[in-house]
Coordinates of C-alpha atoms in Angstrom, one line a residue:
X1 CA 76.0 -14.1 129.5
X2 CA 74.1 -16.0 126.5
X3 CA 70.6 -16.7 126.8
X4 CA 68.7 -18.5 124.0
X5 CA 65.4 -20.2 123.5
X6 CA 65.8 -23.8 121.8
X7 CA 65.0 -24.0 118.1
X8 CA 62.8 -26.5 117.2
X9 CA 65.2 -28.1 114.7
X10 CA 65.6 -31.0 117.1
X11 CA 62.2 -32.1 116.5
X12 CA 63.9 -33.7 113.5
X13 CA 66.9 -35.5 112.9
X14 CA 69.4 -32.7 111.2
X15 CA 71.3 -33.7 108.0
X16 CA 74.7 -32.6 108.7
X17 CA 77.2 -32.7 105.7
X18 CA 81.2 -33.2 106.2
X19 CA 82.5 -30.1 106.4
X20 CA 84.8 -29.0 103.3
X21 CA 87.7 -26.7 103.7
X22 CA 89.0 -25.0 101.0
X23 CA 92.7 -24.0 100.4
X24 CA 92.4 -22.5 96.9
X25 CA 91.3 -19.1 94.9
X26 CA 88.3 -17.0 95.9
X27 CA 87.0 -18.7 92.5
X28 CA 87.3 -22.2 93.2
X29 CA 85.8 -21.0 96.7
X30 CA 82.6 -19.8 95.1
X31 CA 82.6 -22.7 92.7
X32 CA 82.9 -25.3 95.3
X33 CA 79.5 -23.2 96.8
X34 CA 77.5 -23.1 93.7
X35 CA 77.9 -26.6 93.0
X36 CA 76.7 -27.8 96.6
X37 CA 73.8 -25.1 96.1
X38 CA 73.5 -26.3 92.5
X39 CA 73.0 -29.8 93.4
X40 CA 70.6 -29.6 96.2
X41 CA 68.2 -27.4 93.9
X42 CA 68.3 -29.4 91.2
X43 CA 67.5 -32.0 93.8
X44 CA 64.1 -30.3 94.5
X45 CA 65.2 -28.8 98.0
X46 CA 65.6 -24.9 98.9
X47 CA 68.8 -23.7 99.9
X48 CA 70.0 -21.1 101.8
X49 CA 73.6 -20.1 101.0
X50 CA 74.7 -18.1 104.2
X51 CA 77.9 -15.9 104.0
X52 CA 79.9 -13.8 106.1
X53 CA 78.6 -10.1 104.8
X54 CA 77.2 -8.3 102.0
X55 CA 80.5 -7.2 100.2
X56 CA 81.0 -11.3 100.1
X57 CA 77.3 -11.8 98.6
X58 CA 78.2 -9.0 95.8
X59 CA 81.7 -10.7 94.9
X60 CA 79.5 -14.3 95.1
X61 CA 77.2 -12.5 92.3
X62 CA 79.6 -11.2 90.7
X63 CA 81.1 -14.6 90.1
X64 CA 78.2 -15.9 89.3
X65 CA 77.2 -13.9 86.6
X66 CA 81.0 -13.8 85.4
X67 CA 80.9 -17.4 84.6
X68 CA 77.2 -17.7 83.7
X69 CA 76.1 -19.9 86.0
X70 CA 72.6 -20.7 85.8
X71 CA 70.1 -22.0 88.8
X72 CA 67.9 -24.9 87.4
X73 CA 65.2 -22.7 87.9
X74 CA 66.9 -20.3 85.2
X75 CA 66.3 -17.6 88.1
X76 CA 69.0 -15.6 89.7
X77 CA 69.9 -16.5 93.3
X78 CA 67.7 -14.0 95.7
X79 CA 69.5 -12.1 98.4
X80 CA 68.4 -11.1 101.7
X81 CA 71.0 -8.4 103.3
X82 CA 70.3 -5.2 104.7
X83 CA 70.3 -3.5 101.3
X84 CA 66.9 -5.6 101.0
X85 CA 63.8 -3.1 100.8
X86 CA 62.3 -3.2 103.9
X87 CA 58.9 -3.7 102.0
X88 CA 60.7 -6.9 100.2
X89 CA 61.9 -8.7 103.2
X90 CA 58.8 -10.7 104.5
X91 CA 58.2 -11.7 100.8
X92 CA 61.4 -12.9 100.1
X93 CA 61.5 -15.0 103.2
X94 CA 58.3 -16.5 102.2
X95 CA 60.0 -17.3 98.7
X96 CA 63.5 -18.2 100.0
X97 CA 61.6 -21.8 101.0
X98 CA 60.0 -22.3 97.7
X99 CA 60.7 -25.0 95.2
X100 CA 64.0 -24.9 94.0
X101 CA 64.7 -21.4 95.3
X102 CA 68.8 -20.6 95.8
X103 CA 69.0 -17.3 98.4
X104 CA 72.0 -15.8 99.4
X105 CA 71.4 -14.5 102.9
X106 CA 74.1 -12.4 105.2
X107 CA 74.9 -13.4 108.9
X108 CA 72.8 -11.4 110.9
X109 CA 69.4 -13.0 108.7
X110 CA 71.4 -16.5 109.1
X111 CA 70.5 -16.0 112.8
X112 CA 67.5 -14.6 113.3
X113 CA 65.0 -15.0 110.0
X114 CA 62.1 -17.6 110.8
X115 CA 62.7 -19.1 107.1
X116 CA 59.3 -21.5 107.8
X117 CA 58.6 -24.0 104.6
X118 CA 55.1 -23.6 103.2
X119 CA 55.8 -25.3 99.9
X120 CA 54.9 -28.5 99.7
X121 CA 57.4 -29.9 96.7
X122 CA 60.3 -28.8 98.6
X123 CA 59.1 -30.8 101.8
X124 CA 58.9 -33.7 99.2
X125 CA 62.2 -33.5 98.4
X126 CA 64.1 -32.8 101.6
X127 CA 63.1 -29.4 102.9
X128 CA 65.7 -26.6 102.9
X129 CA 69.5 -27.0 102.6
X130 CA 72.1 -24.6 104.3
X131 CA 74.6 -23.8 103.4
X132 CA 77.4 -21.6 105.7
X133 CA 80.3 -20.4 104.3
X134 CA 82.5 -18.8 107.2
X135 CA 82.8 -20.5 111.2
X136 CA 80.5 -19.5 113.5
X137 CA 81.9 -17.7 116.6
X138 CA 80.6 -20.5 118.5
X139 CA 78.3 -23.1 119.6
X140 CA 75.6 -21.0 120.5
X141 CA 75.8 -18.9 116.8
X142 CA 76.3 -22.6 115.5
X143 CA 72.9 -23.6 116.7
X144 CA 71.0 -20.6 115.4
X145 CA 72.1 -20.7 112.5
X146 CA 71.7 -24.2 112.1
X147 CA 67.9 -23.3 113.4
X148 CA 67.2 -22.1 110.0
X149 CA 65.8 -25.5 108.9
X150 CA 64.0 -28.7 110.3
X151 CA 61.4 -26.2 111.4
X152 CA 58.1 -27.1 112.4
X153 CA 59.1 -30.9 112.1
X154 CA 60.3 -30.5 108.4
X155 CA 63.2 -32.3 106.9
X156 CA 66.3 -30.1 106.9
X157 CA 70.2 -30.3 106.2
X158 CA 73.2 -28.4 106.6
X159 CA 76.5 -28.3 105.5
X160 CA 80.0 -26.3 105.7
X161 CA 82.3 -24.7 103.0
X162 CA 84.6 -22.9 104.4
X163 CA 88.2 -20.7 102.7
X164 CA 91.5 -20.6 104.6
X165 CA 91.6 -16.9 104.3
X166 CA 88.4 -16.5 106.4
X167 CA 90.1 -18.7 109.4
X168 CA 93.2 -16.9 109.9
X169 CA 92.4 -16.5 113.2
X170 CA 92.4 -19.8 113.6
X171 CA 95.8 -20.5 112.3
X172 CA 95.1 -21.4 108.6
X173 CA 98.4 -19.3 107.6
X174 CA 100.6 -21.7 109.7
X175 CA 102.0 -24.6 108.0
X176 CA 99.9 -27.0 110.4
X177 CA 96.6 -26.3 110.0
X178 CA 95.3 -29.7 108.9
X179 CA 93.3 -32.4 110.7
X180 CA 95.5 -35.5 111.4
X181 CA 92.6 -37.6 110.9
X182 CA 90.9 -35.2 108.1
X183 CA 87.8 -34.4 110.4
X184 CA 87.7 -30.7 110.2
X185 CA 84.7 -30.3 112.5
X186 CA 86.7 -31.2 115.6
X187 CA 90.2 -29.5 114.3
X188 CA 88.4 -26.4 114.3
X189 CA 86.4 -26.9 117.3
X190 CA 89.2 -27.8 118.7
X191 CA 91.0 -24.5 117.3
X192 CA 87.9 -22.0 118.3
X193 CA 88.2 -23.4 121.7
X194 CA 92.2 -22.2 122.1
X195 CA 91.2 -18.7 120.7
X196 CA 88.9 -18.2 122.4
X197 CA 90.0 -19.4 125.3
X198 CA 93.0 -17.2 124.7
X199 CA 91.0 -13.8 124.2
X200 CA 88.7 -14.8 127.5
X201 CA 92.3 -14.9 129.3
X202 CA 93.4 -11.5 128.0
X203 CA 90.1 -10.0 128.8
X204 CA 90.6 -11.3 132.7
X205 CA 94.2 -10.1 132.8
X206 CA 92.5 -6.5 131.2
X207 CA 90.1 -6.5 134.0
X208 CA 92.7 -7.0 136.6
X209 CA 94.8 -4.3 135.4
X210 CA 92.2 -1.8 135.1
X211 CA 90.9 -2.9 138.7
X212 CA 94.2 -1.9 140.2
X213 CA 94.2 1.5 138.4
X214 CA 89.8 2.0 139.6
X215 CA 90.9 1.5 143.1
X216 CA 94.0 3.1 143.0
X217 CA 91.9 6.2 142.0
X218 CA 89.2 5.7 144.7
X219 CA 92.3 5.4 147.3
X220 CA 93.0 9.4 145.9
X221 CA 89.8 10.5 145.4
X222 CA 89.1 9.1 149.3
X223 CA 92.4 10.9 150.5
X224 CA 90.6 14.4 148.6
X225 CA 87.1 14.3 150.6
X226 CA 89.4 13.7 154.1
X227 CA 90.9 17.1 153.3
X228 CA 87.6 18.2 152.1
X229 CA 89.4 21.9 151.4
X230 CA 93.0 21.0 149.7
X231 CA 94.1 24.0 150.3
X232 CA 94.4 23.2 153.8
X233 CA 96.0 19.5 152.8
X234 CA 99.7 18.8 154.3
X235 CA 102.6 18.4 152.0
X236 CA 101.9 14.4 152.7
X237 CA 98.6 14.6 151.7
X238 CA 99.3 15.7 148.4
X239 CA 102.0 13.5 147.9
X240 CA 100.0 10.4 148.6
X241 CA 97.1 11.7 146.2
X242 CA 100.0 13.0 143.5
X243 CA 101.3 9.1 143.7
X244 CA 98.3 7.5 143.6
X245 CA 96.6 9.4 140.3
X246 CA 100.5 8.8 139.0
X247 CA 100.3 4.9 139.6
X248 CA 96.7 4.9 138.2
X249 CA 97.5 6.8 135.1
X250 CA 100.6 4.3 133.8
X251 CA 99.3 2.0 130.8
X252 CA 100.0 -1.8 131.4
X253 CA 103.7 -3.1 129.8
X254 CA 101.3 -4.6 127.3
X255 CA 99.6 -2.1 126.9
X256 CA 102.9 0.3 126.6
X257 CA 104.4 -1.9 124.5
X258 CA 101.6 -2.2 121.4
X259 CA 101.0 1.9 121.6
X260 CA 104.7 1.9 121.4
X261 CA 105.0 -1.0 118.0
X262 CA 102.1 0.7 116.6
X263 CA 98.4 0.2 115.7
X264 CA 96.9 -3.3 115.6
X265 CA 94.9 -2.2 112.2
X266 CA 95.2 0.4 110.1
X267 CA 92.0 1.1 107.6
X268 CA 92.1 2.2 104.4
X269 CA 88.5 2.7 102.7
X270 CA 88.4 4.0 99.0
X271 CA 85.2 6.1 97.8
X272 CA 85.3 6.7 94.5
X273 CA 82.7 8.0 91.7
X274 CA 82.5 5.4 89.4
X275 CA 80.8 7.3 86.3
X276 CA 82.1 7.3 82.9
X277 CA 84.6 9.9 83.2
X278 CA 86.3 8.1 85.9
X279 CA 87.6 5.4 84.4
X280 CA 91.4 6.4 84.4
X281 CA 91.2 6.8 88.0
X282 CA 89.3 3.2 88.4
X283 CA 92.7 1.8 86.4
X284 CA 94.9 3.9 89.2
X285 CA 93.7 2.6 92.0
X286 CA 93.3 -1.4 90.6
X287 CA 96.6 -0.9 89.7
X288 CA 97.9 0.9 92.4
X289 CA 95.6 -0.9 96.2
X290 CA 98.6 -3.9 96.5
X291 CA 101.7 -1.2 96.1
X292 CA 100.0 0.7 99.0
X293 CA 99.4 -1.8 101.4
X294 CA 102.9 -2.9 101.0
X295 CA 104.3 0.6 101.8
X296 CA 102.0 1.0 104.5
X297 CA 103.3 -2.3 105.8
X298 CA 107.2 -1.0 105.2
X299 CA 107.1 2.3 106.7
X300 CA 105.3 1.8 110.1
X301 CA 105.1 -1.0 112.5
X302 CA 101.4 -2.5 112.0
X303 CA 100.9 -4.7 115.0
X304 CA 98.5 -6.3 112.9
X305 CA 96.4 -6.5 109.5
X306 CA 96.1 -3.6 107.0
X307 CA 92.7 -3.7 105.5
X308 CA 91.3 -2.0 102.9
X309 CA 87.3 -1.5 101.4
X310 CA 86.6 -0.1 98.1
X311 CA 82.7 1.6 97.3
X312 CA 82.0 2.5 93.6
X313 CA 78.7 5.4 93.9
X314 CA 77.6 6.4 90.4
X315 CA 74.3 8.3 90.3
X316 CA 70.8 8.3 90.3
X317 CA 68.7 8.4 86.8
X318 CA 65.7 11.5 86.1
X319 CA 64.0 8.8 88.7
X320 CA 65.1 8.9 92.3
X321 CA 64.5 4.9 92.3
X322 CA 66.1 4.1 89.6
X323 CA 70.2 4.1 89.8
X324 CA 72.7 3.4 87.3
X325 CA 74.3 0.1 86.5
X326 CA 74.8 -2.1 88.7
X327 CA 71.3 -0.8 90.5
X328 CA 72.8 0.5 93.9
X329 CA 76.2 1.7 95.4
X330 CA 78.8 -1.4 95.1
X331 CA 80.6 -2.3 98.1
X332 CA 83.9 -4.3 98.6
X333 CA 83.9 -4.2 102.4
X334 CA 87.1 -4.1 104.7
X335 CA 89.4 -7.2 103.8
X336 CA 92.8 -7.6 104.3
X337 CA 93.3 -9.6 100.9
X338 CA 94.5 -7.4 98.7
X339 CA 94.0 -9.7 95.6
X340 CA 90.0 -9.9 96.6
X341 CA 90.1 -6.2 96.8
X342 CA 91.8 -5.7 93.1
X343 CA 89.7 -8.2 91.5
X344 CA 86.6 -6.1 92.9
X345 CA 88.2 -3.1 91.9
X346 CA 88.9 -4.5 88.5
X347 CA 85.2 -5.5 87.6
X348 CA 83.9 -1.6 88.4
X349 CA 82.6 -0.2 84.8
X350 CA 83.0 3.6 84.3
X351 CA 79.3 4.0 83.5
X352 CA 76.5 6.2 84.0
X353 CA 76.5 10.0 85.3
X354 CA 73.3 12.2 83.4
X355 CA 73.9 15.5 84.7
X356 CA 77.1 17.0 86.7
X357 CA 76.6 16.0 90.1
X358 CA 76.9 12.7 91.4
X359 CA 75.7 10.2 94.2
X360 CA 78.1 11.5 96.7
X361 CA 76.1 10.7 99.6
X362 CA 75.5 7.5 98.6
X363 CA 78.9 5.9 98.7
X364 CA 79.6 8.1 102.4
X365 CA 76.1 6.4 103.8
X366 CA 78.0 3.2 102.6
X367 CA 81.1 4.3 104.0
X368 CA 79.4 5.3 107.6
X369 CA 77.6 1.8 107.6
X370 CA 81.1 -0.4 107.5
X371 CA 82.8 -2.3 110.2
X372 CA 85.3 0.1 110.8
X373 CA 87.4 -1.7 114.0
X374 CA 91.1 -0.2 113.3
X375 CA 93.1 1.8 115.6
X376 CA 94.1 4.4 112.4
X377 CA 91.4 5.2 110.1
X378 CA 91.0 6.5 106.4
X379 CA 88.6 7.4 104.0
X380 CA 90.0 8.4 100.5
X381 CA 87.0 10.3 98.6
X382 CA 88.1 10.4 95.0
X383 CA 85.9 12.6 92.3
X384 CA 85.3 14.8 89.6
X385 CA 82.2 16.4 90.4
X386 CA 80.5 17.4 93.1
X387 CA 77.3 16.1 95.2
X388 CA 73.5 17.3 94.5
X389 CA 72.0 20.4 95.7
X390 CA 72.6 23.6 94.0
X391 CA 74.5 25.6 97.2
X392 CA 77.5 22.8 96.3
X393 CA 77.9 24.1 92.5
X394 CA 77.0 26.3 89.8
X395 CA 76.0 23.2 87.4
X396 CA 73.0 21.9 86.0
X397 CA 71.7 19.6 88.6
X398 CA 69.0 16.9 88.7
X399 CA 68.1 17.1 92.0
X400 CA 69.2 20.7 93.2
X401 CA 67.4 20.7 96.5
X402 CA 70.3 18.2 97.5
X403 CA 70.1 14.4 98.1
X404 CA 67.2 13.1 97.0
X405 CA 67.2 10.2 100.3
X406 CA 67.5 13.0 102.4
X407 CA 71.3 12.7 103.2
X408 CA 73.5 15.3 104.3
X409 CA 76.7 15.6 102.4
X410 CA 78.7 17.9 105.5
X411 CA 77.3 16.1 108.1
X412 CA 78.1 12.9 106.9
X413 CA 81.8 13.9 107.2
X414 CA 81.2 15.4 110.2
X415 CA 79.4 12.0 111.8
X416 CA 82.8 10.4 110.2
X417 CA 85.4 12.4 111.6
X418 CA 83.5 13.3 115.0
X419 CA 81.6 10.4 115.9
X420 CA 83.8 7.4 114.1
X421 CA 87.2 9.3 114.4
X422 CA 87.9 8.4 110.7
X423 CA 90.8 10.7 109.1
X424 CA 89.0 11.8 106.0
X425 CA 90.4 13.3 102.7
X426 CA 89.2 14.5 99.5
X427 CA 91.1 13.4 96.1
X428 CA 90.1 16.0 93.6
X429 CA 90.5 15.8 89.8
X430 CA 89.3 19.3 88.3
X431 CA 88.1 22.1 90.4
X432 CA 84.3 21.1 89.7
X433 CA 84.2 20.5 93.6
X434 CA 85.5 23.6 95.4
X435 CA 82.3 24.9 96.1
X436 CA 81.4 22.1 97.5
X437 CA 84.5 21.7 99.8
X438 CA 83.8 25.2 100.9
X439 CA 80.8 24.5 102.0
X440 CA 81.6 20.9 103.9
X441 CA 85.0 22.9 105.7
X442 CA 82.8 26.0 106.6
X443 CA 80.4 23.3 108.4
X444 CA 83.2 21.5 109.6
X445 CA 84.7 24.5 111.3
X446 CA 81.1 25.5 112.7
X447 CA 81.0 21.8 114.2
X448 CA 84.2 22.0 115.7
X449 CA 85.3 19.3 113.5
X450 CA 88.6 18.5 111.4
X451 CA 88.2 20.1 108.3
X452 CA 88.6 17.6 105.1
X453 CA 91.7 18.0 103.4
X454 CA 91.4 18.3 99.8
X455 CA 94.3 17.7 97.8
X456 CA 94.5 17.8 94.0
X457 CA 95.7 14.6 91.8
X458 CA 94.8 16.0 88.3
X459 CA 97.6 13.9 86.4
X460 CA 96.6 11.0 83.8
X461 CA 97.7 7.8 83.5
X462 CA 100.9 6.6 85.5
X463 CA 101.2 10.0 87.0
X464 CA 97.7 9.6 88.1
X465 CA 98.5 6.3 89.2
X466 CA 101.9 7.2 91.5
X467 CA 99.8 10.3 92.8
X468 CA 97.4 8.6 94.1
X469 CA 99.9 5.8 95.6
X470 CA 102.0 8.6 97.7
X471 CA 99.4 10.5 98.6
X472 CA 97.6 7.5 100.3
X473 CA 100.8 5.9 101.9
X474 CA 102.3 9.6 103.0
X475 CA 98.9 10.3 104.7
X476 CA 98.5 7.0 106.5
X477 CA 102.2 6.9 107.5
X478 CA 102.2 10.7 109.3
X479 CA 98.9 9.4 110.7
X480 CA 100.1 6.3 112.2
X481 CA 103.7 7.9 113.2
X482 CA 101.9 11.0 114.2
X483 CA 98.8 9.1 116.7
X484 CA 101.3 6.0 117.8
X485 CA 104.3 7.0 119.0

């Protein structure tokens, strides 16, 4: 059930550009973005550049300052994502609508920011200008986000740029995905409408099934309170409440059938210290992410994608709000392009790193705040040294009460493993960080919890490489033939 309260965009006529969809590289993707975004600023308008999630606002930045683009206000783009201070937010949505002004806002802010235009210049010159770069679920996200301008009787506009790779769902891998008459809005209306049509039928069909099983239960559990004392219950009775929990308890055939093939995802997430003595290990895994999907993908029967996030963590400097280059934990989030993935990978910088512990808990808060959806999950922490806080080490230490946010390093992997059912293991290079895995296993075991596996991959170069390339596919293979079979 949707309930929404109309936007007042209809006040005004919106200015709805033909959507563009783009069967090219993540590159020409971004270009094709800038130069819309580019245009309309130079233009006098404000634009808001809305895109799927903050791991695609870091790539867009990325490219941005890769090929030294430049706004024509000679400003970088803002960005308005949950990293965004919470003391920052209201102020950047007041400048988002300013003259000029490029912000690169994720989903959830598409939605529900009132982005209200006080500046008069940019109501001179058409208002704001959205941009949205993925397909909305449906008509009703359509409309909110849409919402964002022609408020308050302002002049507005909108406009789609879409890549392939985000509408897979759609069909864009299939050799006919192209409008007959090139209007894309009503191919992929037309599209959504089939899948999700499709996914409300499987949902009914679910429903059914598990309908049949509920009352088949209730019929047993019924047949228990009649003998009120089963040990007084005839030979019948417990035959009909034996055959009913045994009906109730067998899967669907489609059901047995996909825990039989294997998982629909598998999830691969890669946390790695990123400070300058790390940089072997960067080159490993750039060189090593698109050999382990493919094994992955060769040795078990994925009923589905393989997807795979990457999160650099460096560390903090002698000041808690200050962090090293590039300014906060870096985040590829869960994709199944492996290229986009490597190219991420590929632009990390071994930098930073004072003292001998590192920002741990920072990449595992990143880690913990993905959109983990698989049916077989990993995380793959990969370091050198250990965490803050002087009970994980004997080093020199920065901060040696512990994390100076206030993070836990053993109950993070105990929220992980316990509460997100992620299969967690610990990469080591060195024995800097066996103090600290004593620690996090002896509060594992207290907790109940798996205890981390820590296995050693102290090998340079191609070794280190073809380490860290088994280890990964051995450990998600046992996993998957292990938990699906």
């Amino acid at each position: 059930l949707r309930t929404e309260i109309p936007t007042t965009f209809k006040k005004q006529t919106l200015s709805r550009y033909e959507t563009k969809v783009l069967d090219q590289t993540q590159d020409d993707f971004f270009d094709a973005i800038w130069g819309a975004a580019a245009d309309k600023c130079t233009r006098g308008m404000a634009v808001l550049v809305i895109l799927e999630n903050e791991a695609r606002v870091k790539l867009f930045q990325m490219f941005i300052k890769a090929k030294g683009k430049i706004m024509p206000s000679g400003q970088r783009p803002l960005e308005l994502t949950d990293q965004t201070e919470l003391a920052d937010r209201q102020q950047r949505v007041l400048m988002s609508t300013e003259y000029k002004a490029m912000t690169l806002v994720t989903r959830p802010y598409g939605r529900g920011t009132d982005f209200v235009c006080h500046d008069f210049q940019t109501k001179k010159f058409g208002g704001v200008h959205l941009i949205i770069t993925f397909y909305p679920h449906d008509d009703s996200e359509n409309r909110q986000l849409e919402g964002r301008t022609c408020r308050q009787d302002d002049q507005g506009s909108s406009q789609k740029i879409i890549w392939t790779e985000d509408l897979k769902h759609l069909g864009s891998d299939k050799p006919d995905f192209k409008p007959p008459d090139q209007n894309w809005d009503k191919f992929l209306e037309e599209r959504r409408e089939v899948f999700l049509t499709s996914n409300f039928e499987k949902m009914q069909d679910d429903q059914t099934e598990y309908m049949k099983k509920h009352n088949l239960t209730v019929e047993a559990c019924n047949k228990m309170r009649e003998t009120r004392n089963l040990a007084n219950a005839s030979p019948e009775d417990w035959m009909f409440i034996a055959k009913k929990f045994s009906e109730a308890s067998v899967l669907p055939l489609e059901m047995q059938k996909t825990q039989a093939q294997g998982p629909k995802c598998v999830e691969i997430c890669f946390v790695m210290d990123c400070t300058g003595s790390m940089s072997a290990s960067i080159l490993a895994c750039q060189s090593t992410v698109i050999q382990i999907a493919e094994n992955v993908q060769q040795h078990i029967d994925v009923q589905g994608r393989i997807r795979m996030s990457f999160i650099a963590y460096r560390d903090y400097s002698n000041d808690p709000n200050i962090y090293d280059s590039p300014g906060k934990v870096d985040v590829c989030n869960f994709t199944d392009d492996v290229k986009l993935l490597k190219d991420f990978v590929k632009r990390q910088n071994a930098s930073g790193g004072g003292d001998g512990p590192e920002d741990i808990c920072g990449g595992l808060r990143e880690a913990m705040a993905l959109d983990w959806e698989g049916q077989s999950r990993h995380l793959f922490l990969i370091a050198d040294a250990p965490c803050h806080g002087s009970k994980y080490h004997d080093q020199s230490d920065t901060y040696p009460g512990g994390d100076p946010t206030g993070n836990v390093l053993e109950d993070q992997f105990v929220h992980l493993i316990n509460v997100q059912n992620i299969n967690c293991m610990f990469l080591k290079l060195g024995n800097a960080t066996d103090k600290m895995m004593q620690v996090i296993n002896q509060h594992c075991k207290d907790k109940k919890s798996n205890e981390v596996q820590s296995i050693a991959i102290n090998e340079g170069g191609t070794a280190l490489a073809q380490n860290l390339q088994k280890v990964v596919t051995d450990t998600v293979v046992k996993h998957v033939k292990t938990h699906f079979r």
